[in-house]
């Protein structure tokens, strides 16, 4: 916590399977006081998997908080003691049934800094190979693999069918001249 913030009290704390939630009273640097609610998250990793023909490998999955299906780049939560690269290698296999022989780190970014401390580590993945025996999806996932061009992803984003982390990952890949 910044030296300029003062924690006044903790009203609520919840420990969940994937993240924690807390409500804390703070005195801000300008002297104002307020209660802030924060999701504490271990962080995540995502891949921008690119096929030889330039199409991207995305996943379509149901997102309960929105009560609808979204298209997303593969991603997952960091497990304790697991590196971001190990996380996304595991998630790419589980969610898409592919492995990648080429990897490059693209950077990291906060996902929703208004209410969460989650940082997403983004990686470019290429030289994709389908796995002969892909690992099983997590028990709470129902995921379909979808192949799309970057232009098709942008069109789907404009229709509200793609999440923001996917667009951030595409922007990072483009910024590095990878798409």
mmCIF file of C-alpha atoms in Angstrom:
data_model
loop_
_atom_site.group_PDB
_atom_site.id
_atom_site.type_symbol
_atom_site.label_atom_id
_atom_site.label_comp_id
_atom_site.label_asym_id
_atom_site.label_seq_id
_atom_site.Cartn_x
_atom_site.Cartn_y
_atom_site.Cartn_z
ATOM 1 C CA UNK A 1 0.000 0.000 0.000
ATOM 2 C CA UNK A 2 1.252 3.478 -0.815
ATOM 3 C CA UNK A 3 2.893 5.479 1.966
ATOM 4 C CA UNK A 4 0.263 8.142 1.328
ATOM 5 C CA UNK A 5 -2.737 5.901 2.042
ATOM 6 C CA UNK A 6 -3.819 5.127 5.566
ATOM 7 C CA UNK A 7 -5.875 2.020 6.302
ATOM 8 C CA UNK A 8 -8.534 2.976 8.844
ATOM 9 C CA UNK A 9 -10.479 -0.256 9.207
ATOM 10 C CA UNK A 10 -11.400 -3.501 7.506
ATOM 11 C CA UNK A 11 -15.149 -4.092 7.358
ATOM 12 C CA UNK A 12 -15.355 -7.322 5.421
ATOM 13 C CA UNK A 13 -13.124 -10.012 4.012
ATOM 14 C CA UNK A 14 -14.094 -13.038 1.955
ATOM 15 C CA UNK A 15 -11.690 -15.779 0.867
ATOM 16 C CA UNK A 16 -12.763 -17.584 -2.279
ATOM 17 C CA UNK A 17 -11.371 -20.355 -4.433
ATOM 18 C CA UNK A 18 -9.994 -18.028 -7.139
ATOM 19 C CA UNK A 19 -9.823 -14.623 -5.428
ATOM 20 C CA UNK A 20 -10.433 -12.712 -2.205
ATOM 21 C CA UNK A 21 -12.677 -9.709 -1.598
ATOM 22 C CA UNK A 22 -12.205 -6.970 0.970
ATOM 23 C CA UNK A 23 -13.930 -3.750 1.996
ATOM 24 C CA UNK A 24 -11.511 -1.340 3.654
ATOM 25 C CA UNK A 25 -11.800 2.165 5.033
ATOM 26 C CA UNK A 26 -8.984 4.389 3.764
ATOM 27 C CA UNK A 27 -7.716 7.915 4.147
ATOM 28 C CA UNK A 28 -6.581 9.023 0.690
ATOM 29 C CA UNK A 29 -3.551 11.242 -0.038
ATOM 30 C CA UNK A 30 -5.816 14.295 -0.335
ATOM 31 C CA UNK A 31 -7.228 13.649 3.168
ATOM 32 C CA UNK A 32 -10.591 12.333 1.969
ATOM 33 C CA UNK A 33 -11.869 9.191 3.647
ATOM 34 C CA UNK A 34 -13.899 6.444 2.072
ATOM 35 C CA UNK A 35 -14.561 2.767 1.928
ATOM 36 C CA UNK A 36 -13.103 0.934 -1.038
ATOM 37 C CA UNK A 37 -14.020 -2.558 -2.156
ATOM 38 C CA UNK A 38 -11.303 -4.600 -3.807
ATOM 39 C CA UNK A 39 -10.970 -8.007 -5.385
ATOM 40 C CA UNK A 40 -7.558 -9.463 -4.549
ATOM 41 C CA UNK A 41 -6.514 -11.772 -7.376
ATOM 42 C CA UNK A 42 -3.337 -13.843 -7.838
ATOM 43 C CA UNK A 43 -3.041 -12.687 -11.455
ATOM 44 C CA UNK A 44 -3.534 -14.386 -14.758
ATOM 45 C CA UNK A 45 -1.894 -15.206 -18.045
ATOM 46 C CA UNK A 46 -3.260 -15.086 -21.568
ATOM 47 C CA UNK A 47 -2.059 -16.136 -24.998
ATOM 48 C CA UNK A 48 -2.463 -14.627 -28.437
ATOM 49 C CA UNK A 49 -2.214 -17.932 -30.342
ATOM 50 C CA UNK A 50 -1.565 -17.384 -34.056
ATOM 51 C CA UNK A 51 -1.878 -20.116 -36.678
ATOM 52 C CA UNK A 52 0.438 -20.226 -39.714
ATOM 53 C CA UNK A 53 -2.350 -18.702 -41.864
ATOM 54 C CA UNK A 54 -2.705 -15.704 -39.492
ATOM 55 C CA UNK A 55 -5.956 -16.780 -37.855
ATOM 56 C CA UNK A 56 -6.221 -16.621 -34.084
ATOM 57 C CA UNK A 57 -7.309 -19.439 -31.799
ATOM 58 C CA UNK A 58 -10.006 -18.168 -29.450
ATOM 59 C CA UNK A 59 -12.382 -19.804 -27.028
ATOM 60 C CA UNK A 60 -16.102 -19.293 -26.694
ATOM 61 C CA UNK A 61 -17.325 -19.748 -23.153
ATOM 62 C CA UNK A 62 -20.251 -18.883 -20.944
ATOM 63 C CA UNK A 63 -19.594 -16.091 -18.452
ATOM 64 C CA UNK A 64 -21.978 -16.318 -15.513
ATOM 65 C CA UNK A 65 -21.637 -12.700 -14.248
ATOM 66 C CA UNK A 66 -22.818 -11.471 -17.679
ATOM 67 C CA UNK A 67 -25.191 -14.403 -18.298
ATOM 68 C CA UNK A 68 -23.943 -14.832 -21.859
ATOM 69 C CA UNK A 69 -21.289 -16.389 -24.062
ATOM 70 C CA UNK A 70 -18.114 -14.471 -24.952
ATOM 71 C CA UNK A 71 -15.255 -14.979 -27.375
ATOM 72 C CA UNK A 72 -11.878 -14.662 -25.680
ATOM 73 C CA UNK A 73 -8.228 -15.434 -26.129
ATOM 74 C CA UNK A 74 -7.218 -18.388 -23.923
ATOM 75 C CA UNK A 75 -6.359 -17.337 -20.382
ATOM 76 C CA UNK A 76 -6.254 -18.589 -16.845
ATOM 77 C CA UNK A 77 -5.475 -17.819 -13.224
ATOM 78 C CA UNK A 78 -1.955 -18.272 -11.885
ATOM 79 C CA UNK A 79 -1.736 -21.189 -9.480
ATOM 80 C CA UNK A 80 0.392 -20.821 -6.303
ATOM 81 C CA UNK A 81 4.078 -21.126 -7.189
ATOM 82 C CA UNK A 82 3.363 -21.258 -10.923
ATOM 83 C CA UNK A 83 4.975 -18.833 -13.374
ATOM 84 C CA UNK A 84 2.833 -16.880 -15.820
ATOM 85 C CA UNK A 85 4.392 -18.778 -18.739
ATOM 86 C CA UNK A 86 3.677 -22.163 -17.128
ATOM 87 C CA UNK A 87 0.084 -21.031 -16.507
ATOM 88 C CA UNK A 88 -0.586 -20.060 -20.102
ATOM 89 C CA UNK A 89 1.096 -23.166 -21.537
ATOM 90 C CA UNK A 90 -1.241 -25.256 -19.350
ATOM 91 C CA UNK A 91 -4.301 -23.171 -20.200
ATOM 92 C CA UNK A 92 -3.618 -23.191 -23.961
ATOM 93 C CA UNK A 93 -3.557 -26.996 -23.875
ATOM 94 C CA UNK A 94 -6.648 -27.311 -21.640
ATOM 95 C CA UNK A 95 -8.782 -24.713 -23.403
ATOM 96 C CA UNK A 96 -7.807 -25.209 -27.059
ATOM 97 C CA UNK A 97 -6.165 -28.632 -27.307
ATOM 98 C CA UNK A 98 -3.013 -27.031 -28.774
ATOM 99 C CA UNK A 99 0.583 -26.553 -27.767
ATOM 100 C CA UNK A 100 2.872 -23.857 -29.138
ATOM 101 C CA UNK A 101 6.527 -24.270 -30.022
ATOM 102 C CA UNK A 102 7.102 -20.497 -30.221
ATOM 103 C CA UNK A 103 6.508 -18.119 -27.317
ATOM 104 C CA UNK A 104 7.217 -14.430 -26.678
ATOM 105 C CA UNK A 105 6.182 -12.321 -23.721
ATOM 106 C CA UNK A 106 4.158 -9.289 -24.817
ATOM 107 C CA UNK A 107 3.824 -7.527 -21.457
ATOM 108 C CA UNK A 108 1.315 -7.238 -18.665
ATOM 109 C CA UNK A 109 -1.602 -4.979 -17.854
ATOM 110 C CA UNK A 110 -4.186 -4.432 -15.107
ATOM 111 C CA UNK A 111 -7.505 -6.002 -16.006
ATOM 112 C CA UNK A 112 -9.951 -3.885 -13.977
ATOM 113 C CA UNK A 113 -7.978 -1.493 -11.715
ATOM 114 C CA UNK A 114 -11.112 0.227 -10.445
ATOM 115 C CA UNK A 115 -11.947 -2.782 -8.288
ATOM 116 C CA UNK A 116 -9.255 -5.462 -8.696
ATOM 117 C CA UNK A 117 -5.490 -5.833 -8.385
ATOM 118 C CA UNK A 118 -5.382 -8.552 -11.077
ATOM 119 C CA UNK A 119 -2.531 -8.275 -13.571
ATOM 120 C CA UNK A 120 -2.672 -10.241 -16.815
ATOM 121 C CA UNK A 121 0.588 -11.446 -18.362
ATOM 122 C CA UNK A 122 0.215 -11.615 -22.153
ATOM 123 C CA UNK A 123 2.167 -13.954 -24.420
ATOM 124 C CA UNK A 124 2.294 -14.484 -28.151
ATOM 125 C CA UNK A 125 2.121 -18.165 -29.147
ATOM 126 C CA UNK A 126 2.942 -19.541 -32.612
ATOM 127 C CA UNK A 127 3.940 -22.782 -34.303
ATOM 128 C CA UNK A 128 0.765 -24.315 -32.897
ATOM 129 C CA UNK A 129 0.316 -28.062 -32.923
ATOM 130 C CA UNK A 130 -2.894 -29.901 -32.033
ATOM 131 C CA UNK A 131 -2.415 -32.272 -29.115
ATOM 132 C CA UNK A 132 -3.215 -35.922 -29.812
ATOM 133 C CA UNK A 133 -4.773 -36.292 -26.349
ATOM 134 C CA UNK A 134 -5.745 -32.850 -25.072
ATOM 135 C CA UNK A 135 -6.145 -32.518 -21.298
ATOM 136 C CA UNK A 136 -9.635 -32.282 -19.861
ATOM 137 C CA UNK A 137 -11.187 -28.874 -19.297
ATOM 138 C CA UNK A 138 -11.793 -27.748 -15.740
ATOM 139 C CA UNK A 139 -15.016 -29.111 -14.277
ATOM 140 C CA UNK A 140 -16.624 -25.649 -14.252
ATOM 141 C CA UNK A 141 -15.823 -24.854 -17.907
ATOM 142 C CA UNK A 142 -17.740 -25.378 -21.141
ATOM 143 C CA UNK A 143 -15.392 -24.157 -23.863
ATOM 144 C CA UNK A 144 -15.520 -24.277 -27.658
ATOM 145 C CA UNK A 145 -12.471 -23.454 -29.823
ATOM 146 C CA UNK A 146 -13.086 -20.812 -32.513
ATOM 147 C CA UNK A 147 -10.700 -19.710 -35.297
ATOM 148 C CA UNK A 148 -10.953 -16.082 -36.440
ATOM 149 C CA UNK A 149 -8.912 -13.495 -38.296
ATOM 150 C CA UNK A 150 -7.907 -10.395 -36.320
ATOM 151 C CA UNK A 151 -10.414 -8.373 -38.402
ATOM 152 C CA UNK A 152 -13.208 -10.822 -37.494
ATOM 153 C CA UNK A 153 -12.280 -10.494 -33.817
ATOM 154 C CA UNK A 154 -12.516 -6.701 -34.077
ATOM 155 C CA UNK A 155 -15.948 -6.968 -35.720
ATOM 156 C CA UNK A 156 -17.123 -9.313 -32.949
ATOM 157 C CA UNK A 157 -15.767 -6.870 -30.346
ATOM 158 C CA UNK A 158 -17.820 -4.059 -31.909
ATOM 159 C CA UNK A 159 -20.901 -6.290 -31.479
ATOM 160 C CA UNK A 160 -20.087 -6.859 -27.775
ATOM 161 C CA UNK A 161 -19.116 -10.520 -28.269
ATOM 162 C CA UNK A 162 -15.432 -10.233 -27.237
ATOM 163 C CA UNK A 163 -13.939 -9.270 -23.868
ATOM 164 C CA UNK A 164 -11.543 -6.372 -23.295
ATOM 165 C CA UNK A 165 -8.525 -8.500 -22.333
ATOM 166 C CA UNK A 166 -8.671 -10.071 -25.784
ATOM 167 C CA UNK A 167 -8.526 -6.667 -27.435
ATOM 168 C CA UNK A 168 -5.667 -5.619 -25.137
ATOM 169 C CA UNK A 169 -3.760 -8.769 -26.091
ATOM 170 C CA UNK A 170 -4.299 -8.063 -29.793
ATOM 171 C CA UNK A 171 -3.117 -4.480 -29.310
ATOM 172 C CA UNK A 172 0.058 -5.668 -27.575
ATOM 173 C CA UNK A 173 0.739 -8.180 -30.356
ATOM 174 C CA UNK A 174 0.154 -5.548 -33.044
ATOM 175 C CA UNK A 175 2.328 -3.051 -31.204
ATOM 176 C CA UNK A 176 5.189 -5.523 -31.392
ATOM 177 C CA UNK A 177 4.586 -6.094 -35.107
ATOM 178 C CA UNK A 178 3.367 -9.664 -34.515
ATOM 179 C CA UNK A 179 -0.052 -9.470 -36.251
#
